[in-house]
Coordinates of C-alpha atoms and ligand atoms in Angstrom, one line a residue:
M758 CA 0.0 0.0 0.0
A759 CA 1.3 3.5 -0.9
R760 CA 2.2 5.4 2.2
I761 CA 0.6 8.8 2.8
I762 CA 2.4 11.6 4.7
Y763 CA 0.7 14.8 6.0
V764 CA 2.7 17.9 5.2
N765 CA 1.3 21.3 6.0
G766 CA -2.3 20.6 5.3
R767 CA -1.9 18.1 2.6
Y768 CA -2.0 14.3 2.6
T769 CA 0.7 13.5 0.0
P770 CA 2.2 10.3 -1.4
W771 CA 5.4 9.3 0.3
A772 CA 7.6 10.2 -2.8
E773 CA 6.2 13.7 -2.9
A774 CA 6.2 14.5 0.8
A775 CA 8.7 17.4 1.1
V776 CA 9.4 20.5 3.2
H777 CA 11.4 23.6 2.1
A778 CA 15.3 23.5 2.0
E779 CA 15.3 26.4 4.4
D780 CA 13.0 24.9 6.9
R781 CA 14.6 25.5 10.4
G782 CA 14.0 21.9 11.3
F783 CA 16.4 20.9 8.5
Q784 CA 19.0 23.7 9.1
F785 CA 19.0 24.0 12.9
G786 CA 17.2 21.0 14.3
D787 CA 14.7 23.6 15.3
A788 CA 11.7 21.2 15.6
I789 CA 10.0 19.0 18.1
Y790 CA 8.1 15.7 17.7
E791 CA 6.0 13.1 19.3
V792 CA 5.6 9.4 18.8
C793 CA 2.4 7.7 19.9
E794 CA 1.6 4.0 19.9
V795 CA -1.3 2.9 17.8
R796 CA -3.0 -0.2 19.1
D797 CA -6.1 -1.8 17.6
G798 CA -6.5 1.5 15.6
H799 CA -6.5 3.7 18.7
M800 CA -3.8 6.1 19.9
I801 CA -2.4 5.2 23.3
D802 CA -1.9 7.9 26.0
E803 CA -2.8 10.6 23.5
A804 CA -3.5 13.2 26.2
R805 CA -0.1 12.9 27.8
H806 CA 1.6 12.9 24.4
M807 CA -0.2 16.1 23.4
Q808 CA 0.6 17.7 26.7
R809 CA 4.3 16.9 26.2
L810 CA 4.1 18.2 22.6
E811 CA 2.7 21.5 23.9
R812 CA 5.4 21.7 26.6
S813 CA 8.2 21.1 24.0
L814 CA 6.7 23.9 21.8
G815 CA 6.5 26.2 24.8
E816 CA 10.1 25.6 25.9
L817 CA 11.3 26.5 22.5
K818 CA 8.8 29.4 22.0
I819 CA 7.4 27.9 18.9
A820 CA 3.9 29.1 18.3
S821 CA 1.3 26.2 18.6
P822 CA 0.4 25.6 14.9
M823 CA -3.1 24.5 15.6
S824 CA -5.3 23.4 18.5
R825 CA -4.7 20.2 20.3
S826 CA -7.9 18.7 18.8
A827 CA -7.0 19.8 15.3
L828 CA -3.5 18.1 15.6
A829 CA -5.1 15.0 17.0
R830 CA -7.5 15.0 14.0
V831 CA -4.4 15.1 11.6
M832 CA -2.9 12.2 13.5
R833 CA -6.1 10.1 13.3
E834 CA -6.5 10.9 9.6
T835 CA -2.9 9.9 8.9
I836 CA -3.4 6.6 10.8
R837 CA -6.6 6.0 8.8
R838 CA -5.2 6.8 5.4
N839 CA -2.2 4.5 6.1
R840 CA -4.5 1.8 7.4
V841 CA -2.5 1.4 10.6
T842 CA -4.1 -0.9 13.1
N843 CA -0.9 -1.6 15.2
G844 CA 2.1 0.6 15.0
S845 CA 2.9 4.2 15.6
V846 CA 2.1 7.8 14.6
Y847 CA 4.8 10.5 14.4
L848 CA 4.0 14.2 14.5
Q849 CA 6.7 16.8 14.0
V850 CA 6.5 20.6 14.2
S851 CA 9.3 22.8 13.2
R852 CA 9.5 26.6 13.7
G853 CA 9.0 27.1 10.0
T854 CA 10.9 28.3 6.9
R855 CA 13.0 31.4 6.7
P856 CA 16.3 32.4 4.9
R857 CA 19.0 30.9 7.1
D858 CA 19.6 33.0 10.2
F859 CA 20.5 31.9 13.7
L860 CA 18.1 34.5 15.1
F861 CA 14.4 33.9 14.8
S862 CA 12.5 36.0 17.3
Y863 CA 12.2 38.9 14.8
A864 CA 10.3 36.7 12.4
T865 CA 6.9 36.9 14.1
D866 CA 5.0 35.8 10.9
M867 CA 6.7 32.4 10.6
T868 CA 4.3 29.5 10.2
P869 CA 5.3 26.2 11.8
T870 CA 5.8 23.2 9.5
I871 CA 3.8 20.2 10.4
V872 CA 4.5 16.7 9.3
C873 CA 2.7 13.6 10.3
L874 CA 3.3 10.0 9.4
A875 CA 2.0 6.6 10.6
R876 CA 3.7 3.2 10.4
S877 CA 2.5 -0.3 10.9
L878 CA 4.3 -2.7 13.2
S879 CA 3.3 -6.3 13.5
R880 CA 2.1 -7.0 17.1
S881 CA 3.3 -10.6 16.9
K882 CA 6.8 -9.5 15.8
S883 CA 6.9 -7.0 18.7
E884 CA 5.9 -9.7 21.1
A885 CA 8.4 -12.2 19.7
G886 CA 11.1 -9.5 20.2
A887 CA 10.0 -8.9 23.8
A888 CA 10.1 -12.6 24.5
V889 CA 13.8 -12.6 23.6
G890 CA 14.7 -9.2 25.0
I891 CA 17.5 -6.9 23.9
G892 CA 21.1 -6.2 24.6
V893 CA 22.2 -2.6 25.4
R894 CA 25.6 -1.0 25.1
S895 CA 26.8 1.6 27.6
M896 CA 28.4 4.8 26.3
P897 CA 29.0 8.4 27.3
D898 CA 26.0 10.8 27.0
M899 CA 27.1 13.4 24.6
R900 CA 23.8 15.3 24.1
W901 CA 22.9 18.8 25.1
G902 CA 21.6 20.1 28.4
R903 CA 17.8 20.1 27.6
C904 CA 17.1 16.5 26.9
D905 CA 13.7 17.0 28.5
I906 CA 12.6 18.7 25.3
K907 CA 11.7 16.2 22.6
T908 CA 13.6 17.9 19.7
V909 CA 14.6 16.3 16.4
M910 CA 18.3 16.8 17.3
L911 CA 18.8 13.1 17.3
L912 CA 22.3 12.7 15.9
P913 CA 24.0 11.7 19.2
A914 CA 21.2 9.1 19.7
S915 CA 21.6 7.9 16.1
L916 CA 25.4 7.5 16.5
A917 CA 24.9 5.8 19.8
K918 CA 22.5 3.3 18.3
E919 CA 24.9 2.6 15.5
A920 CA 27.7 2.0 18.0
A921 CA 25.3 -0.3 19.9
K922 CA 24.6 -2.3 16.8
E923 CA 28.3 -3.0 16.3
I924 CA 28.2 -5.3 19.3
G925 CA 24.8 -6.7 18.5
A926 CA 22.9 -4.5 20.9
K927 CA 19.6 -2.8 20.1
E928 CA 19.9 0.2 22.4
A929 CA 22.5 2.4 24.0
W930 CA 22.4 3.4 27.7
L931 CA 23.9 6.8 28.0
V932 CA 26.1 7.6 31.0
D933 CA 26.6 11.1 32.4
A934 CA 30.0 12.6 33.5
D935 CA 29.4 11.3 37.1
G936 CA 29.0 7.7 35.9
F937 CA 25.2 7.5 36.1
V938 CA 22.8 6.3 33.4
T939 CA 20.7 9.2 32.1
E940 CA 18.4 7.1 29.8
G941 CA 18.5 5.1 26.6
A942 CA 19.1 6.7 23.2
S943 CA 15.4 6.4 22.5
S944 CA 13.9 5.0 25.7
N945 CA 14.0 5.4 29.5
A946 CA 16.2 3.0 31.5
W947 CA 15.1 0.9 34.4
I948 CA 16.5 -1.8 36.7
I949 CA 15.0 -4.0 39.3
D950 CA 17.2 -4.8 42.3
K951 CA 17.3 -8.0 44.4
N952 CA 14.5 -6.6 46.7
G953 CA 12.2 -6.2 43.7
H954 CA 12.5 -2.4 43.8
L955 CA 12.0 -0.6 40.5
I956 CA 14.7 2.0 40.0
T957 CA 14.7 4.7 37.3
R958 CA 16.3 8.1 37.2
A959 CA 14.1 11.0 38.3
V960 CA 13.2 13.3 35.5
G961 CA 15.1 16.6 35.0
N962 CA 16.7 18.5 32.1
D963 CA 19.1 15.6 31.4
L964 CA 16.4 13.1 30.2
L965 CA 13.1 12.9 28.5
C966 CA 10.0 12.4 30.7
G967 CA 8.8 9.4 28.8
I968 CA 5.1 8.9 28.5
T969 CA 5.5 5.1 28.8
R970 CA 7.6 5.8 32.0
T971 CA 4.8 7.9 33.4
T972 CA 2.1 5.4 32.7
L973 CA 4.2 2.5 34.0
I974 CA 4.6 4.4 37.2
D975 CA 0.8 4.5 37.4
L976 CA 0.8 0.7 37.1
I977 CA 3.6 0.3 39.6
R978 CA 1.7 2.4 42.2
R979 CA -1.5 0.6 41.5
Q980 CA 0.2 -2.7 42.2
G981 CA 1.8 -1.5 45.4
L982 CA 5.3 -2.1 44.0
E983 CA 8.3 -0.2 45.3
L984 CA 9.4 2.6 43.0
V985 CA 12.7 4.4 43.6
E986 CA 13.5 7.4 41.4
R987 CA 17.2 7.8 41.6
P988 CA 20.3 7.5 39.3
F989 CA 22.1 4.2 39.0
T990 CA 25.4 3.2 37.5
I991 CA 26.2 0.7 34.8
A992 CA 27.9 -1.5 37.4
E993 CA 24.7 -1.5 39.5
A994 CA 22.7 -2.3 36.4
K995 CA 24.9 -5.2 35.5
A996 CA 24.4 -6.7 38.9
A997 CA 20.6 -6.1 38.8
R998 CA 18.0 -8.8 39.0
E999 CA 16.2 -7.4 35.9
A1000 CA 16.5 -4.5 33.6
F1001 CA 14.3 -3.0 30.9
T1002 CA 13.6 0.1 28.8
T1003 CA 10.3 1.9 28.2
S1004 CA 9.2 3.8 25.1
A1005 CA 6.0 4.3 23.1
T1006 CA 7.1 1.9 20.4
A1007 CA 8.8 -0.8 22.5
I1008 CA 6.4 -0.5 25.6
V1009 CA 8.3 -2.3 28.3
M1010 CA 11.3 -4.1 26.7
P1011 CA 13.4 -6.5 28.7
V1012 CA 17.1 -5.9 28.7
V1013 CA 19.0 -9.2 28.9
R1014 CA 22.5 -8.0 28.4
I1015 CA 24.5 -4.9 29.2
D1016 CA 27.7 -4.7 27.2
D1017 CA 29.0 -8.3 27.6
V1018 CA 27.3 -9.0 30.9
P1019 CA 24.0 -11.1 31.0
I1020 CA 21.4 -9.6 33.4
G1021 CA 19.9 -12.1 35.8
N1022 CA 19.9 -15.5 34.1
G1023 CA 20.2 -13.8 30.7
A1024 CA 16.4 -14.1 29.9
P1025 CA 13.7 -11.5 30.2
G1026 CA 12.8 -10.9 33.8
L1027 CA 9.5 -12.2 35.3
L1028 CA 8.4 -8.8 36.8
T1029 CA 9.4 -7.0 33.6
S1030 CA 7.4 -9.4 31.5
K1031 CA 4.4 -9.1 33.9
L1032 CA 4.5 -5.3 33.7
R1033 CA 4.7 -5.4 29.9
G1034 CA 1.7 -7.7 29.8
E1035 CA -0.3 -5.4 32.1
F1036 CA 0.8 -2.0 30.7
H1037 CA -2.3 -1.5 28.5
S1038 CA -4.7 -2.1 31.4
V1039 CA -3.7 1.4 32.7
A1040 CA -2.8 3.3 29.5
E1041 CA -5.3 5.7 28.1
V1042 CA -7.0 4.5 24.9
S1043 CA -8.4 7.2 22.6
R1044 CA -11.8 6.3 21.5
S1045 CA -12.7 9.2 19.2
Ligands
LIG1166 N1 14.0 9.0 26.1 C1 14.3 9.3 24.8 C2 15.6 10.0 24.5 C3 13.4 9.0 23.8 O1 13.7 9.3 22.5 C4 12.2 8.3 24.1 C5 11.3 7.9 23.0 N2 10.6 9.0 22.4 C6 12.0 8.0 25.4 C7 12.9 8.4 26.4 C8 10.7 7.3 25.8 O2 9.6 8.2 25.7 P1 8.1 7.7 25.4 O3 7.8 6.7 26.5 O4 7.3 8.9 25.5 O5 8.1 7.1 24.1

């Protein structure tokens, strides 16, 4: 099936979906995005994703291009036109197009560029992947100081994932100057210690406040499990009983190896798999 991409008001065939060469997203990485899981044709945790999108726009002083409900309509229509039942929807907003200039505040008439795409992902393939788990590679976090904003400046993350791939790992766990894990290149990082405590770094400017992380915390609280929001080192993670990552596309993904060290018995952890199985009992499902 031909893929359809929304660009600035038009639903265009993939081959024709283009933005201007002087779009600030292209020249400066001056753009933010959201990725939302699509499950059984519905967006998951839409309200939280839209809230974070608005926060990202606000932090960069990009004018909101349209109302939250209008953006959601674009996302739904993109999902529909691409016949996505299970997969993800991606929404990107850049500050807009202007002759290249570092300064932007004078250009009060700039119109944000909006791009939306949707992609199918086989549920059985995802589940098969989660049944095996992933390896992660630790490496220095070389990103900027505002990782709480979901910008498209993903080159460090892209390079980190390429480096992870070199050792057969699917994700990179990024380590700050003090030796603590900030997060994954495209996910939040978690460990479970020998007491069954779930440990993940508290949110701040150095990591993204993942929506899957937030919703998983709802589940953890509902189940009366112990949550500890604090930084942890790679050495601690390697000695953990279980480890996993969270993201809208991978949900709760077991980590079975960090660098060359197996986690636990080297298979997905029991609590991790249970949390994955129960995640959608707490996540918000958009019915409209
Ligand atoms: N951290 C980073 C750096 C990410 O790119 C992502 C995925 N967008 C996450 C965390 C997880 O966020 P979410 O659960 O909202 O997908």
